[in-house]
Amino acid sequence: MSQLPPFFVADGDRFIPSASARGPWSARHQHGGPPAALLARAFGRLVAPDAQIARLTFDFLRPAPLAPLTVATRVVRAGAKAQRLAGTVLAEDGSALIEATCLVIRVAPNRVAVPPETRAFPASPAESAPFELPLMSGDEGYHRAVEWRIAKGTWGRGPVAGWLRLRVPLVADETPTPLECLVATADSASGLAVAVDPARATFVNGDLTIALHRLPVGEWTCLDAATTVGLTRARLWDTTGLVGRSLQTLLLESRAGIG
């Protein structure tokens, strides 16, 4: 962990963001990862010991300002084998900023043997090259609050695999869980596998879906990402192996004054 401030400080039921949460598109708004991770934190506290989160879907309804947020969750259905949760990140005026759903499934270890996917493991974080995200500048912001390492590919030239880990806590005085770390970084897949010139166009994602076949471990997440027109997909790894997949739907727009 660095000397930068945590993404959030808890104040009763509110979460006060710091400059570490600042995103790439506006100095007044947060990156999508930290507030989405607040929802993952809340969902995780509702999961029984014999179950695990299998899917998270976040719909980013409007940019999250650098202002206090609240998080609300509810149980949509509590089945014997599957549980469905829903959650919302709310602005101070009560407007919804992020809507999320969460699928929780009961875990029955060692009942069914499934062959593992055959896929070359990316270079480890120690073997990967340190990287600074060109989309952002300054001494504070999400780009500084996260450590970046490129395992494969070249930024701005197609598919890229990059390791990310949080340099600051998600919430002050807490150690983030591996799931919170993964969610806080998975929203960066489209920023790694850049398909257009950022000087000429923006590519804001309107959603994020994460499907997990097991829970992650450790603080590092590798986003093995590729972007086609309007869609970024990524394989998600931790340092022990493949964890799952993510998808982001992108809104591509020319920057003002540029054809």
Coordinates of C-alpha atoms in Angstrom, one line a residue:
M1 CA 0.0 0.0 0.0
S2 CA 1.2 3.5 -0.8
Q3 CA 0.9 6.9 0.9
L4 CA -2.0 7.9 -1.4
P5 CA -5.4 8.1 0.3
P6 CA -7.8 5.2 0.2
F7 CA -10.5 5.2 -2.4
F8 CA -13.2 5.8 0.2
V9 CA -13.6 6.7 3.9
A10 CA -16.7 5.3 5.6
D11 CA -18.9 7.9 7.3
G12 CA -21.9 6.1 8.8
D13 CA -23.7 4.6 5.8
R14 CA -21.9 7.0 3.4
F15 CA -18.7 6.5 1.5
I16 CA -16.6 9.7 1.0
P17 CA -14.3 9.3 -2.1
S18 CA -10.8 10.7 -2.3
A19 CA -8.8 11.9 -5.3
S20 CA -7.6 8.3 -5.7
A21 CA -11.0 7.4 -7.2
R22 CA -10.7 10.1 -10.0
G23 CA -11.3 8.5 -13.4
P24 CA -9.9 9.2 -16.9
W25 CA -12.8 11.1 -18.5
S26 CA -13.4 13.9 -16.1
A27 CA -11.6 15.5 -13.1
R28 CA -15.1 15.6 -11.4
H29 CA -16.0 12.0 -11.7
Q30 CA -14.8 8.6 -10.4
H31 CA -13.4 5.7 -12.3
G32 CA -16.1 3.0 -12.4
G33 CA -14.0 0.4 -10.6
P34 CA -14.0 1.7 -7.0
P35 CA -17.8 2.3 -6.7
A36 CA -18.5 -1.1 -8.4
A37 CA -16.2 -2.7 -5.8
L38 CA -18.3 -1.1 -3.0
L39 CA -21.2 -3.1 -4.4
A40 CA -19.0 -6.3 -4.5
R41 CA -18.1 -5.6 -0.9
A42 CA -21.8 -5.3 0.1
F43 CA -22.8 -8.4 -1.8
G44 CA -19.9 -10.4 -0.3
R45 CA -21.3 -9.7 3.2
L46 CA -24.6 -11.4 2.2
V47 CA -23.1 -14.7 0.9
A48 CA -23.2 -17.8 3.1
P49 CA -20.0 -19.8 3.8
D50 CA -21.2 -22.7 1.6
A51 CA -21.9 -20.4 -1.4
Q52 CA -19.9 -18.1 -3.8
I53 CA -20.5 -15.2 -6.1
A54 CA -20.6 -16.6 -9.7
R55 CA -21.7 -13.5 -11.7
L56 CA -21.7 -9.7 -11.2
T57 CA -23.3 -7.3 -13.6
F58 CA -23.0 -3.5 -13.2
D59 CA -25.0 -1.0 -15.3
F60 CA -23.3 2.4 -15.1
L61 CA -26.4 4.7 -15.3
R62 CA -24.5 8.0 -15.0
P63 CA -21.0 9.1 -14.0
A64 CA -20.3 8.8 -10.2
P65 CA -19.2 12.3 -8.9
L66 CA -16.4 12.8 -6.5
A67 CA -19.0 13.2 -3.8
P68 CA -20.4 11.0 -1.0
L69 CA -22.2 7.8 -2.1
T70 CA -24.4 5.3 -0.4
V71 CA -24.9 1.6 -1.2
A72 CA -28.1 -0.3 -1.0
T73 CA -28.6 -4.1 -1.5
R74 CA -31.5 -6.5 -1.4
V75 CA -32.2 -10.2 -1.8
V76 CA -34.3 -10.7 -5.0
R77 CA -34.6 -14.5 -4.5
A78 CA -33.1 -16.8 -1.9
G79 CA -33.2 -20.2 -3.5
A80 CA -31.7 -23.4 -2.1
K81 CA -29.2 -23.7 -4.9
A82 CA -29.0 -20.1 -6.2
Q83 CA -29.5 -16.7 -4.7
R84 CA -30.0 -13.5 -6.6
L85 CA -29.1 -10.2 -5.2
A86 CA -29.5 -6.6 -6.4
G87 CA -27.7 -3.4 -5.4
T88 CA -27.5 0.3 -6.2
V89 CA -24.9 3.0 -5.7
L90 CA -26.7 6.2 -4.9
A91 CA -25.7 9.9 -5.1
E92 CA -26.4 12.3 -2.2
D93 CA -29.7 13.4 -3.9
G94 CA -30.9 9.7 -4.0
S95 CA -30.4 9.3 -7.7
A96 CA -29.1 5.9 -8.9
L97 CA -25.6 5.9 -10.3
I98 CA -24.9 2.2 -10.7
E99 CA -27.4 -0.7 -10.7
A100 CA -26.0 -4.2 -10.1
T101 CA -27.2 -7.8 -10.0
C102 CA -25.3 -10.7 -8.4
L103 CA -25.8 -14.4 -8.8
V104 CA -24.7 -16.6 -5.9
I105 CA -24.5 -20.3 -6.2
R106 CA -24.2 -23.1 -3.6
V107 CA -20.7 -24.7 -3.7
A108 CA -20.5 -28.5 -3.7
P109 CA -16.8 -29.3 -3.9
N110 CA -15.4 -32.4 -5.5
R111 CA -18.8 -33.6 -6.8
V112 CA -18.2 -33.2 -10.5
A113 CA -14.8 -33.3 -12.2
V114 CA -14.4 -30.7 -15.0
P115 CA -11.3 -30.6 -17.2
P116 CA -9.5 -27.2 -16.8
E117 CA -9.3 -24.9 -19.7
T118 CA -6.0 -25.2 -21.6
R119 CA -4.6 -21.7 -21.8
A120 CA -1.0 -20.4 -21.6
F121 CA -0.5 -18.7 -18.2
P122 CA 0.5 -15.0 -18.6
A123 CA 3.9 -13.8 -17.4
S124 CA 3.9 -13.3 -13.7
P125 CA 3.7 -9.8 -12.2
A126 CA 7.4 -10.0 -11.3
E127 CA 8.2 -10.8 -14.9
S128 CA 5.9 -8.1 -16.4
A129 CA 6.9 -4.6 -17.3
P130 CA 5.8 -1.7 -15.1
F131 CA 3.4 0.6 -16.9
E132 CA 1.8 4.0 -16.5
L133 CA -1.6 4.5 -18.0
P134 CA -1.4 7.2 -20.8
L135 CA -5.1 8.1 -20.5
M136 CA -4.5 9.9 -17.2
S137 CA -2.0 12.4 -15.7
G138 CA -1.2 14.0 -12.4
D139 CA 0.0 12.7 -9.0
E140 CA -3.5 11.6 -7.8
G141 CA -6.2 9.5 -9.4
Y142 CA -7.1 5.9 -10.2
H143 CA -4.0 5.6 -12.4
R144 CA -1.7 6.2 -9.3
A145 CA -3.8 4.3 -6.8
V146 CA -3.4 1.1 -8.9
E147 CA -0.1 -0.6 -9.9
W148 CA 0.0 -1.6 -13.6
R149 CA 2.3 -4.2 -15.3
I150 CA 2.1 -5.3 -18.9
A151 CA 2.5 -9.1 -19.3
K152 CA 1.7 -9.3 -23.1
G153 CA 1.1 -6.9 -25.9
T154 CA 1.6 -3.2 -26.5
W155 CA -0.8 -0.5 -25.2
G156 CA -2.7 1.1 -28.1
R157 CA -2.0 -1.7 -30.5
G158 CA -4.5 -4.4 -30.0
P159 CA -4.9 -7.1 -27.3
V160 CA -3.0 -6.6 -24.0
A161 CA -2.6 -8.7 -20.9
G162 CA -1.9 -6.6 -17.8
W163 CA -1.6 -7.2 -14.1
L164 CA -3.2 -4.7 -11.8
R165 CA -3.3 -4.4 -8.0
L166 CA -4.5 -1.8 -5.6
R167 CA -2.0 0.5 -4.0
V168 CA -4.6 1.8 -1.5
P169 CA -7.4 0.3 0.4
L170 CA -10.9 0.3 -1.1
V171 CA -12.2 1.6 2.3
A172 CA -10.0 3.2 4.9
D173 CA -8.9 0.9 7.7
E174 CA -10.0 -2.2 5.8
T175 CA -8.0 -4.8 3.8
P176 CA -9.8 -5.4 0.6
T177 CA -10.8 -8.9 -0.3
P178 CA -9.5 -10.5 -3.4
L179 CA -13.0 -10.2 -5.0
E180 CA -13.0 -6.4 -4.2
C181 CA -9.6 -6.1 -5.7
L182 CA -10.7 -7.9 -8.9
V183 CA -13.9 -5.8 -9.3
A184 CA -12.0 -2.6 -8.7
T185 CA -9.6 -3.4 -11.5
A186 CA -11.7 -5.3 -14.0
D187 CA -13.4 -2.1 -15.3
S188 CA -9.9 -1.2 -16.7
A189 CA -9.9 -3.9 -19.4
S190 CA -11.1 -1.4 -22.0
G191 CA -8.4 1.0 -20.9
L192 CA -5.7 -1.6 -21.5
A193 CA -6.9 -3.1 -24.8
V194 CA -7.4 0.3 -26.5
A195 CA -8.9 0.0 -30.0
V196 CA -9.1 3.7 -31.0
D197 CA -6.9 6.8 -30.6
P198 CA -7.8 8.3 -27.3
A199 CA -6.8 11.7 -28.6
R200 CA -9.6 11.4 -31.2
A201 CA -12.3 9.5 -29.5
T202 CA -13.7 8.4 -26.1
F203 CA -14.7 4.8 -25.3
V204 CA -16.8 4.9 -22.1
N205 CA -18.2 1.5 -21.1
G206 CA -21.9 1.5 -20.1
D207 CA -21.7 -1.8 -18.2
L208 CA -19.4 -4.5 -16.8
T209 CA -20.2 -8.2 -16.4
I210 CA -17.9 -10.5 -14.5
A211 CA -18.4 -14.3 -14.5
L212 CA -16.4 -16.4 -12.1
H213 CA -15.9 -20.1 -12.0
R214 CA -14.0 -19.7 -8.7
L215 CA -13.2 -17.0 -6.3
P216 CA -10.0 -15.1 -6.8
V217 CA -7.0 -15.2 -4.4
G218 CA -4.4 -12.6 -3.7
E219 CA -4.1 -9.0 -4.6
W220 CA -3.1 -9.2 -8.3
T221 CA -5.6 -9.5 -11.2
C222 CA -4.5 -10.1 -14.8
L223 CA -6.8 -8.7 -17.5
D224 CA -6.1 -10.6 -20.7
A225 CA -8.1 -8.2 -22.8
A226 CA -9.1 -7.6 -26.4
T227 CA -11.5 -4.9 -27.9
T228 CA -13.5 -5.2 -31.0
V229 CA -16.0 -2.6 -32.2
G230 CA -18.0 -1.6 -29.1
L231 CA -17.0 -4.6 -26.9
T232 CA -14.1 -5.5 -24.7
R233 CA -13.7 -9.0 -23.4
A234 CA -11.1 -10.3 -21.0
R235 CA -9.9 -13.5 -19.4
L236 CA -9.4 -12.9 -15.7
W237 CA -6.4 -14.5 -13.9
D238 CA -5.0 -14.4 -10.4
T239 CA -1.5 -15.6 -9.7
T240 CA -2.7 -19.2 -9.3
G241 CA -4.6 -19.5 -12.6
L242 CA -7.7 -18.6 -14.6
V243 CA -10.6 -17.1 -12.6
G244 CA -13.3 -16.1 -15.1
R245 CA -14.3 -13.7 -17.8
S246 CA -15.4 -10.1 -18.1
L247 CA -17.4 -8.1 -20.8
Q248 CA -17.8 -4.4 -21.3
T249 CA -20.1 -2.6 -23.8
L250 CA -18.4 0.5 -25.1
L251 CA -19.9 3.8 -26.3
L252 CA -17.5 5.2 -28.9
E253 CA -17.7 8.9 -29.6
S254 CA -15.5 11.4 -31.4
R255 CA -14.0 14.1 -29.3
A256 CA -15.5 17.5 -29.7
G257 CA -14.2 19.3 -32.8
I258 CA -12.5 16.1 -34.2
G259 CA -14.1 14.3 -37.1

